[in-house]
């Protein structure tokens, strides 16, 4: 039997956990770091928990994105290898799944035996909505049977809901930053192309459309990006199109 993890010795108010999640800086905190903090806080705020983890399921593949210790990841892996278990049911089915006493559990007998062998007699997996293509669950493990009463379930459910909002906000931040970077790149690319067109219009005494056609033709001939051709012209490098396109 594996060594029994100890419970967090100091109770931690769930409101304080909410406040801590709210203070996390998206600019300084990666998604992995946020998920780990969610697991750590869940362990502290939920009565009876000795270890916690976060399961993510994407394209029918499950992984423990964060965990507080070896027991949680070992019991997660017990379910992944069997293709069944409370954390998978909670993630995909979006309903709380609980093992009240692993010694009497009949829904997932193989996993239940693993729980008993490792000293975890009860567990609770709470859905953690992430996004449409990824399902998540917050997994809470305890050493005692019937460890999760009504208070623990209420705390875990409320915490998971708040944690899901934090995760979704993090994803929104990432998407917005990525969009901003794409827009910035597009604007800089357009500016360079416009500069190159202006140079060609001056050198070749042509209009804007013909200048763009010259750039496009040079890009095709050299198998280089149009932006690189334009940048070479602006920088004075030998990338100037030499031939006008045919009719």
PDB file of C-alpha atoms in Angstrom:
ATOM      1  CA  UNK A   1       0.000   0.000   0.000  1.00  0.00           C
ATOM      2  CA  UNK A   2       1.266   3.464  -0.880  1.00  0.00           C
ATOM      3  CA  UNK A   3       2.094   5.930   1.920  1.00  0.00           C
ATOM      4  CA  UNK A   4      -1.017   7.803   3.005  1.00  0.00           C
ATOM      5  CA  UNK A   5      -0.923  11.517   2.145  1.00  0.00           C
ATOM      6  CA  UNK A   6      -1.773  13.911   4.920  1.00  0.00           C
ATOM      7  CA  UNK A   7      -4.635  16.337   4.816  1.00  0.00           C
ATOM      8  CA  UNK A   8      -3.903  20.019   4.625  1.00  0.00           C
ATOM      9  CA  UNK A   9      -3.587  20.987   8.319  1.00  0.00           C
ATOM     10  CA  UNK A  10      -5.084  24.457   7.983  1.00  0.00           C
ATOM     11  CA  UNK A  11      -8.640  25.072   6.785  1.00  0.00           C
ATOM     12  CA  UNK A  12      -8.845  27.576   3.956  1.00  0.00           C
ATOM     13  CA  UNK A  13     -11.961  29.629   3.352  1.00  0.00           C
ATOM     14  CA  UNK A  14     -13.447  29.125  -0.096  1.00  0.00           C
ATOM     15  CA  UNK A  15     -13.909  32.888  -0.509  1.00  0.00           C
ATOM     16  CA  UNK A  16     -10.196  33.365   0.054  1.00  0.00           C
ATOM     17  CA  UNK A  17      -9.580  30.773  -2.666  1.00  0.00           C
ATOM     18  CA  UNK A  18     -11.872  32.684  -5.028  1.00  0.00           C
ATOM     19  CA  UNK A  19      -9.971  35.869  -4.256  1.00  0.00           C
ATOM     20  CA  UNK A  20      -6.633  34.183  -4.941  1.00  0.00           C
ATOM     21  CA  UNK A  21      -7.809  32.891  -8.308  1.00  0.00           C
ATOM     22  CA  UNK A  22      -9.075  36.358  -9.136  1.00  0.00           C
ATOM     23  CA  UNK A  23      -5.674  37.866  -8.358  1.00  0.00           C
ATOM     24  CA  UNK A  24      -3.770  35.611 -10.748  1.00  0.00           C
ATOM     25  CA  UNK A  25      -2.180  37.614 -13.544  1.00  0.00           C
ATOM     26  CA  UNK A  26      -2.873  36.093 -16.946  1.00  0.00           C
ATOM     27  CA  UNK A  27       0.230  37.799 -18.309  1.00  0.00           C
ATOM     28  CA  UNK A  28       2.427  36.077 -15.704  1.00  0.00           C
ATOM     29  CA  UNK A  29       0.548  32.790 -15.179  1.00  0.00           C
ATOM     30  CA  UNK A  30       0.442  30.012 -17.770  1.00  0.00           C
ATOM     31  CA  UNK A  31      -2.564  27.743 -18.179  1.00  0.00           C
ATOM     32  CA  UNK A  32      -0.594  24.865 -16.621  1.00  0.00           C
ATOM     33  CA  UNK A  33       0.273  26.998 -13.600  1.00  0.00           C
ATOM     34  CA  UNK A  34      -3.351  28.071 -13.229  1.00  0.00           C
ATOM     35  CA  UNK A  35      -4.621  24.482 -13.323  1.00  0.00           C
ATOM     36  CA  UNK A  36      -2.049  23.462 -10.721  1.00  0.00           C
ATOM     37  CA  UNK A  37      -3.151  26.298  -8.446  1.00  0.00           C
ATOM     38  CA  UNK A  38      -6.779  25.223  -8.906  1.00  0.00           C
ATOM     39  CA  UNK A  39      -5.874  21.689  -7.784  1.00  0.00           C
ATOM     40  CA  UNK A  40      -3.906  23.004  -4.799  1.00  0.00           C
ATOM     41  CA  UNK A  41      -6.704  25.318  -3.682  1.00  0.00           C
ATOM     42  CA  UNK A  42      -9.347  22.610  -4.144  1.00  0.00           C
ATOM     43  CA  UNK A  43      -7.333  20.364  -1.845  1.00  0.00           C
ATOM     44  CA  UNK A  44      -7.260  23.073   0.807  1.00  0.00           C
ATOM     45  CA  UNK A  45     -10.856  24.265   0.679  1.00  0.00           C
ATOM     46  CA  UNK A  46     -12.689  20.925   0.440  1.00  0.00           C
ATOM     47  CA  UNK A  47     -13.061  19.059   3.746  1.00  0.00           C
ATOM     48  CA  UNK A  48     -11.584  15.543   3.772  1.00  0.00           C
ATOM     49  CA  UNK A  49      -9.382  15.867   0.680  1.00  0.00           C
ATOM     50  CA  UNK A  50      -5.813  14.529   0.784  1.00  0.00           C
ATOM     51  CA  UNK A  51      -4.954  15.038  -2.885  1.00  0.00           C
ATOM     52  CA  UNK A  52      -6.510  16.635  -5.953  1.00  0.00           C
ATOM     53  CA  UNK A  53      -6.023  16.698  -9.707  1.00  0.00           C
ATOM     54  CA  UNK A  54      -7.469  18.160 -12.891  1.00  0.00           C
ATOM     55  CA  UNK A  55      -8.374  15.824 -15.750  1.00  0.00           C
ATOM     56  CA  UNK A  56      -8.685  17.126 -19.306  1.00  0.00           C
ATOM     57  CA  UNK A  57     -10.250  15.011 -22.055  1.00  0.00           C
ATOM     58  CA  UNK A  58      -9.664  16.017 -25.674  1.00  0.00           C
ATOM     59  CA  UNK A  59     -10.298  13.885 -28.752  1.00  0.00           C
ATOM     60  CA  UNK A  60     -11.038  10.884 -26.539  1.00  0.00           C
ATOM     61  CA  UNK A  61      -7.642  11.161 -24.837  1.00  0.00           C
ATOM     62  CA  UNK A  62      -7.439  11.941 -21.118  1.00  0.00           C
ATOM     63  CA  UNK A  63      -4.547  13.471 -19.233  1.00  0.00           C
ATOM     64  CA  UNK A  64      -3.874  14.821 -15.748  1.00  0.00           C
ATOM     65  CA  UNK A  65      -3.091  18.451 -16.510  1.00  0.00           C
ATOM     66  CA  UNK A  66      -2.362  19.198 -12.844  1.00  0.00           C
ATOM     67  CA  UNK A  67      -2.064  17.200  -9.629  1.00  0.00           C
ATOM     68  CA  UNK A  68      -0.991  17.803  -6.046  1.00  0.00           C
ATOM     69  CA  UNK A  69       0.837  14.521  -5.475  1.00  0.00           C
ATOM     70  CA  UNK A  70       1.514  10.973  -6.678  1.00  0.00           C
ATOM     71  CA  UNK A  71      -1.689   9.438  -5.288  1.00  0.00           C
ATOM     72  CA  UNK A  72      -3.956  11.621  -7.404  1.00  0.00           C
ATOM     73  CA  UNK A  73      -2.097  11.061 -10.663  1.00  0.00           C
ATOM     74  CA  UNK A  74      -1.788   7.305  -9.984  1.00  0.00           C
ATOM     75  CA  UNK A  75      -5.535   6.990  -9.457  1.00  0.00           C
ATOM     76  CA  UNK A  76      -6.221   9.182 -12.483  1.00  0.00           C
ATOM     77  CA  UNK A  77      -4.003   6.923 -14.594  1.00  0.00           C
ATOM     78  CA  UNK A  78      -5.826   3.893 -13.205  1.00  0.00           C
ATOM     79  CA  UNK A  79      -8.961   5.215 -14.884  1.00  0.00           C
ATOM     80  CA  UNK A  80      -7.313   6.314 -18.135  1.00  0.00           C
ATOM     81  CA  UNK A  81      -5.725   2.900 -18.660  1.00  0.00           C
ATOM     82  CA  UNK A  82      -9.080   1.179 -18.150  1.00  0.00           C
ATOM     83  CA  UNK A  83     -11.058   3.701 -20.160  1.00  0.00           C
ATOM     84  CA  UNK A  84     -13.552   4.167 -17.345  1.00  0.00           C
ATOM     85  CA  UNK A  85     -13.915   5.724 -13.931  1.00  0.00           C
ATOM     86  CA  UNK A  86     -15.488   8.645 -12.081  1.00  0.00           C
ATOM     87  CA  UNK A  87     -13.157  11.338 -13.421  1.00  0.00           C
ATOM     88  CA  UNK A  88     -13.882  10.354 -17.035  1.00  0.00           C
ATOM     89  CA  UNK A  89     -17.610  10.129 -16.355  1.00  0.00           C
ATOM     90  CA  UNK A  90     -17.608  13.560 -14.705  1.00  0.00           C
ATOM     91  CA  UNK A  91     -15.564  15.194 -17.461  1.00  0.00           C
ATOM     92  CA  UNK A  92     -17.544  13.840 -20.399  1.00  0.00           C
ATOM     93  CA  UNK A  93     -20.972  13.524 -18.770  1.00  0.00           C
ATOM     94  CA  UNK A  94     -20.710  16.828 -16.876  1.00  0.00           C
ATOM     95  CA  UNK A  95     -22.201  15.340 -13.706  1.00  0.00           C
ATOM     96  CA  UNK A  96     -20.609  14.861 -10.283  1.00  0.00           C
ATOM     97  CA  UNK A  97     -19.354  11.315  -9.762  1.00  0.00           C
ATOM     98  CA  UNK A  98     -18.516   9.928  -6.330  1.00  0.00           C
ATOM     99  CA  UNK A  99     -17.064   6.769  -4.868  1.00  0.00           C
ATOM    100  CA  UNK A 100     -18.306   6.649  -1.286  1.00  0.00           C
ATOM    101  CA  UNK A 101     -16.496   3.432  -0.325  1.00  0.00           C
ATOM    102  CA  UNK A 102     -14.090   1.834  -2.788  1.00  0.00           C
ATOM    103  CA  UNK A 103     -14.394  -1.490  -0.944  1.00  0.00           C
ATOM    104  CA  UNK A 104     -18.058  -1.659  -1.979  1.00  0.00           C
ATOM    105  CA  UNK A 105     -17.860   0.056  -5.386  1.00  0.00           C
ATOM    106  CA  UNK A 106     -19.349  -2.034  -8.238  1.00  0.00           C
ATOM    107  CA  UNK A 107     -19.493   0.400 -11.192  1.00  0.00           C
ATOM    108  CA  UNK A 108     -15.731   0.456 -11.738  1.00  0.00           C
ATOM    109  CA  UNK A 109     -14.431  -2.673  -9.958  1.00  0.00           C
ATOM    110  CA  UNK A 110     -10.901  -2.616 -11.391  1.00  0.00           C
ATOM    111  CA  UNK A 111     -10.351   1.009 -10.479  1.00  0.00           C
ATOM    112  CA  UNK A 112     -11.970   0.470  -7.068  1.00  0.00           C
ATOM    113  CA  UNK A 113      -9.459  -2.269  -6.250  1.00  0.00           C
ATOM    114  CA  UNK A 114      -6.643   0.110  -7.210  1.00  0.00           C
ATOM    115  CA  UNK A 115      -8.085   2.760  -4.885  1.00  0.00           C
ATOM    116  CA  UNK A 116      -8.187   0.327  -1.975  1.00  0.00           C
ATOM    117  CA  UNK A 117      -4.644  -0.848  -2.693  1.00  0.00           C
ATOM    118  CA  UNK A 118      -3.383   2.736  -2.647  1.00  0.00           C
ATOM    119  CA  UNK A 119      -5.306   3.735   0.457  1.00  0.00           C
ATOM    120  CA  UNK A 120      -8.002   5.961  -1.036  1.00  0.00           C
ATOM    121  CA  UNK A 121     -11.446   4.769   0.008  1.00  0.00           C
ATOM    122  CA  UNK A 122     -13.501   7.631  -1.405  1.00  0.00           C
ATOM    123  CA  UNK A 123     -13.292  10.193  -4.171  1.00  0.00           C
ATOM    124  CA  UNK A 124     -15.349  12.862  -5.864  1.00  0.00           C
ATOM    125  CA  UNK A 125     -14.991  14.174  -9.415  1.00  0.00           C
ATOM    126  CA  UNK A 126     -16.679  17.473 -10.256  1.00  0.00           C
ATOM    127  CA  UNK A 127     -17.182  18.693 -13.850  1.00  0.00           C
ATOM    128  CA  UNK A 128     -14.876  21.540 -14.849  1.00  0.00           C
ATOM    129  CA  UNK A 129     -16.198  23.091 -18.078  1.00  0.00           C
ATOM    130  CA  UNK A 130     -13.262  24.206 -20.213  1.00  0.00           C
ATOM    131  CA  UNK A 131     -14.365  24.636 -23.836  1.00  0.00           C
ATOM    132  CA  UNK A 132     -16.407  22.793 -26.447  1.00  0.00           C
ATOM    133  CA  UNK A 133     -13.599  20.540 -27.669  1.00  0.00           C
ATOM    134  CA  UNK A 134     -12.071  19.883 -24.228  1.00  0.00           C
ATOM    135  CA  UNK A 135     -13.864  18.396 -21.210  1.00  0.00           C
ATOM    136  CA  UNK A 136     -12.520  18.698 -17.690  1.00  0.00           C
ATOM    137  CA  UNK A 137     -13.008  17.379 -14.173  1.00  0.00           C
ATOM    138  CA  UNK A 138     -11.695  18.358 -10.766  1.00  0.00           C
ATOM    139  CA  UNK A 139     -10.811  15.155  -8.897  1.00  0.00           C
ATOM    140  CA  UNK A 140     -10.716  14.990  -5.101  1.00  0.00           C
ATOM    141  CA  UNK A 141      -9.326  11.968  -3.262  1.00  0.00           C
ATOM    142  CA  UNK A 142      -9.750  10.997   0.403  1.00  0.00           C
ATOM    143  CA  UNK A 143      -8.400   8.183   2.552  1.00  0.00           C
ATOM    144  CA  UNK A 144     -11.579   7.618   4.554  1.00  0.00           C
ATOM    145  CA  UNK A 145     -14.824   6.099   3.301  1.00  0.00           C
ATOM    146  CA  UNK A 146     -17.808   8.459   3.062  1.00  0.00           C
ATOM    147  CA  UNK A 147     -15.423  11.403   3.358  1.00  0.00           C
ATOM    148  CA  UNK A 148     -17.547  13.870   1.423  1.00  0.00           C
ATOM    149  CA  UNK A 149     -20.656  15.112   3.165  1.00  0.00           C
ATOM    150  CA  UNK A 150     -23.093  17.732   1.953  1.00  0.00           C
ATOM    151  CA  UNK A 151     -20.782  20.582   2.954  1.00  0.00           C
ATOM    152  CA  UNK A 152     -17.830  19.141   1.042  1.00  0.00           C
ATOM    153  CA  UNK A 153     -19.967  18.594  -2.051  1.00  0.00           C
ATOM    154  CA  UNK A 154     -21.321  22.135  -1.907  1.00  0.00           C
ATOM    155  CA  UNK A 155     -17.840  23.615  -1.480  1.00  0.00           C
ATOM    156  CA  UNK A 156     -16.356  21.512  -4.285  1.00  0.00           C
ATOM    157  CA  UNK A 157     -19.195  22.350  -6.673  1.00  0.00           C
ATOM    158  CA  UNK A 158     -18.999  26.073  -5.959  1.00  0.00           C
ATOM    159  CA  UNK A 159     -15.223  26.094  -6.234  1.00  0.00           C
ATOM    160  CA  UNK A 160     -15.260  24.155  -9.528  1.00  0.00           C
ATOM    161  CA  UNK A 161     -17.751  26.628 -11.005  1.00  0.00           C
ATOM    162  CA  UNK A 162     -15.550  29.565 -10.075  1.00  0.00           C
ATOM    163  CA  UNK A 163     -12.413  27.776 -11.272  1.00  0.00           C
ATOM    164  CA  UNK A 164     -14.099  27.094 -14.623  1.00  0.00           C
ATOM    165  CA  UNK A 165     -14.711  30.829 -15.049  1.00  0.00           C
ATOM    166  CA  UNK A 166     -11.040  31.522 -14.322  1.00  0.00           C
ATOM    167  CA  UNK A 167      -9.976  28.928 -16.912  1.00  0.00           C
ATOM    168  CA  UNK A 168     -12.372  30.313 -19.519  1.00  0.00           C
ATOM    169  CA  UNK A 169     -11.134  33.854 -18.858  1.00  0.00           C
ATOM    170  CA  UNK A 170      -7.580  32.616 -19.305  1.00  0.00           C
ATOM    171  CA  UNK A 171      -8.536  31.079 -22.649  1.00  0.00           C
ATOM    172  CA  UNK A 172     -10.235  34.309 -23.690  1.00  0.00           C
ATOM    173  CA  UNK A 173      -7.073  36.206 -22.768  1.00  0.00           C
ATOM    174  CA  UNK A 174      -4.954  33.815 -24.857  1.00  0.00           C
ATOM    175  CA  UNK A 175      -7.331  34.068 -27.827  1.00  0.00           C
ATOM    176  CA  UNK A 176      -7.444  37.861 -27.620  1.00  0.00           C
ATOM    177  CA  UNK A 177      -3.659  38.121 -27.390  1.00  0.00           C
ATOM    178  CA  UNK A 178      -3.236  35.773 -30.348  1.00  0.00           C
ATOM    179  CA  UNK A 179      -5.733  37.790 -32.399  1.00  0.00           C
ATOM    180  CA  UNK A 180      -3.954  41.028 -31.480  1.00  0.00           C
ATOM    181  CA  UNK A 181      -0.625  39.536 -32.560  1.00  0.00           C
ATOM    182  CA  UNK A 182      -2.116  38.415 -35.882  1.00  0.00           C
ATOM    183  CA  UNK A 183      -3.633  41.846 -36.471  1.00  0.00           C
ATOM    184  CA  UNK A 184      -0.351  43.541 -35.627  1.00  0.00           C
ATOM    185  CA  UNK A 185       1.513  41.271 -38.043  1.00  0.00           C
ATOM    186  CA  UNK A 186      -1.084  41.898 -40.746  1.00  0.00           C
ATOM    187  CA  UNK A 187      -0.856  45.662 -40.280  1.00  0.00           C
ATOM    188  CA  UNK A 188       2.945  45.632 -40.408  1.00  0.00           C
ATOM    189  CA  UNK A 189       2.862  43.406 -43.495  1.00  0.00           C
ATOM    190  CA  UNK A 190       0.426  45.721 -45.231  1.00  0.00           C
ATOM    191  CA  UNK A 191       2.545  48.756 -44.353  1.00  0.00           C
ATOM    192  CA  UNK A 192       5.672  47.169 -45.867  1.00  0.00           C
ATOM    193  CA  UNK A 193       3.809  46.161 -49.025  1.00  0.00           C
ATOM    194  CA  UNK A 194       2.392  49.668 -49.411  1.00  0.00           C
ATOM    195  CA  UNK A 195       5.890  51.129 -49.026  1.00  0.00           C
ATOM    196  CA  UNK A 196       7.263  48.755 -51.656  1.00  0.00           C
ATOM    197  CA  UNK A 197       4.406  49.606 -54.016  1.00  0.00           C
ATOM    198  CA  UNK A 198       5.189  53.284 -53.598  1.00  0.00           C
ATOM    199  CA  UNK A 199       8.844  52.677 -54.466  1.00  0.00           C
ATOM    200  CA  UNK A 200       7.905  50.689 -57.578  1.00  0.00           C
ATOM    201  CA  UNK A 201       5.352  53.280 -58.668  1.00  0.00           C
ATOM    202  CA  UNK A 202       8.080  55.904 -58.481  1.00  0.00           C
ATOM    203  CA  UNK A 203      10.727  53.778 -60.202  1.00  0.00           C
ATOM    204  CA  UNK A 204       8.531  52.247 -62.911  1.00  0.00           C
ATOM    205  CA  UNK A 205       6.072  55.085 -63.414  1.00  0.00           C
ATOM    206  CA  UNK A 206       3.192  52.653 -62.908  1.00  0.00           C
ATOM    207  CA  UNK A 207      -0.034  52.682 -60.916  1.00  0.00           C
ATOM    208  CA  UNK A 208      -0.712  50.885 -57.617  1.00  0.00           C
ATOM    209  CA  UNK A 209      -2.333  47.832 -59.217  1.00  0.00           C
ATOM    210  CA  UNK A 210       0.590  47.265 -61.575  1.00  0.00           C
ATOM    211  CA  UNK A 211       3.075  47.731 -58.740  1.00  0.00           C
ATOM    212  CA  UNK A 212       1.290  45.041 -56.740  1.00  0.00           C
ATOM    213  CA  UNK A 213       1.299  42.725 -59.767  1.00  0.00           C
ATOM    214  CA  UNK A 214       5.063  43.202 -60.047  1.00  0.00           C
ATOM    215  CA  UNK A 215       5.472  42.204 -56.403  1.00  0.00           C
ATOM    216  CA  UNK A 216       3.238  39.165 -56.845  1.00  0.00           C
ATOM    217  CA  UNK A 217       5.103  38.045 -59.971  1.00  0.00           C
ATOM    218  CA  UNK A 218       8.462  38.358 -58.200  1.00  0.00           C
ATOM    219  CA  UNK A 219       7.088  36.367 -55.266  1.00  0.00           C
ATOM    220  CA  UNK A 220       5.997  33.537 -57.567  1.00  0.00           C
ATOM    221  CA  UNK A 221       9.263  33.471 -59.507  1.00  0.00           C
ATOM    222  CA  UNK A 222      11.457  33.373 -56.422  1.00  0.00           C
ATOM    223  CA  UNK A 223       9.123  31.222 -54.308  1.00  0.00           C
ATOM    224  CA  UNK A 224       9.378  33.782 -51.521  1.00  0.00           C
ATOM    225  CA  UNK A 225       6.637  35.407 -49.512  1.00  0.00           C
ATOM    226  CA  UNK A 226       5.287  38.624 -50.951  1.00  0.00           C
ATOM    227  CA  UNK A 227       6.063  40.400 -47.676  1.00  0.00           C
ATOM    228  CA  UNK A 228       9.721  39.326 -47.888  1.00  0.00           C
ATOM    229  CA  UNK A 229       9.974  40.662 -51.446  1.00  0.00           C
ATOM    230  CA  UNK A 230       8.437  43.947 -50.316  1.00  0.00           C
ATOM    231  CA  UNK A 231      10.751  44.175 -47.298  1.00  0.00           C
ATOM    232  CA  UNK A 232      13.788  43.582 -49.524  1.00  0.00           C
ATOM    233  CA  UNK A 233      12.734  46.472 -51.755  1.00  0.00           C
ATOM    234  CA  UNK A 234      12.177  48.762 -48.785  1.00  0.00           C
ATOM    235  CA  UNK A 235      15.524  47.782 -47.275  1.00  0.00           C
ATOM    236  CA  UNK A 236      17.277  48.396 -50.578  1.00  0.00           C
ATOM    237  CA  UNK A 237      18.200  44.715 -50.953  1.00  0.00           C
ATOM    238  CA  UNK A 238      18.252  43.136 -54.409  1.00  0.00           C
ATOM    239  CA  UNK A 239      14.701  41.903 -54.369  1.00  0.00           C
ATOM    240  CA  UNK A 240      13.222  44.378 -56.834  1.00  0.00           C
ATOM    241  CA  UNK A 241      11.079  42.766 -59.529  1.00  0.00           C
ATOM    242  CA  UNK A 242      12.889  43.177 -62.815  1.00  0.00           C
ATOM    243  CA  UNK A 243      10.176  42.227 -65.260  1.00  0.00           C
ATOM    244  CA  UNK A 244       6.676  43.468 -65.705  1.00  0.00           C
ATOM    245  CA  UNK A 245       4.082  40.696 -65.758  1.00  0.00           C
ATOM    246  CA  UNK A 246       2.828  39.686 -69.149  1.00  0.00           C
ATOM    247  CA  UNK A 247      -0.623  40.692 -70.353  1.00  0.00           C
TER     248      UNK A 247
END
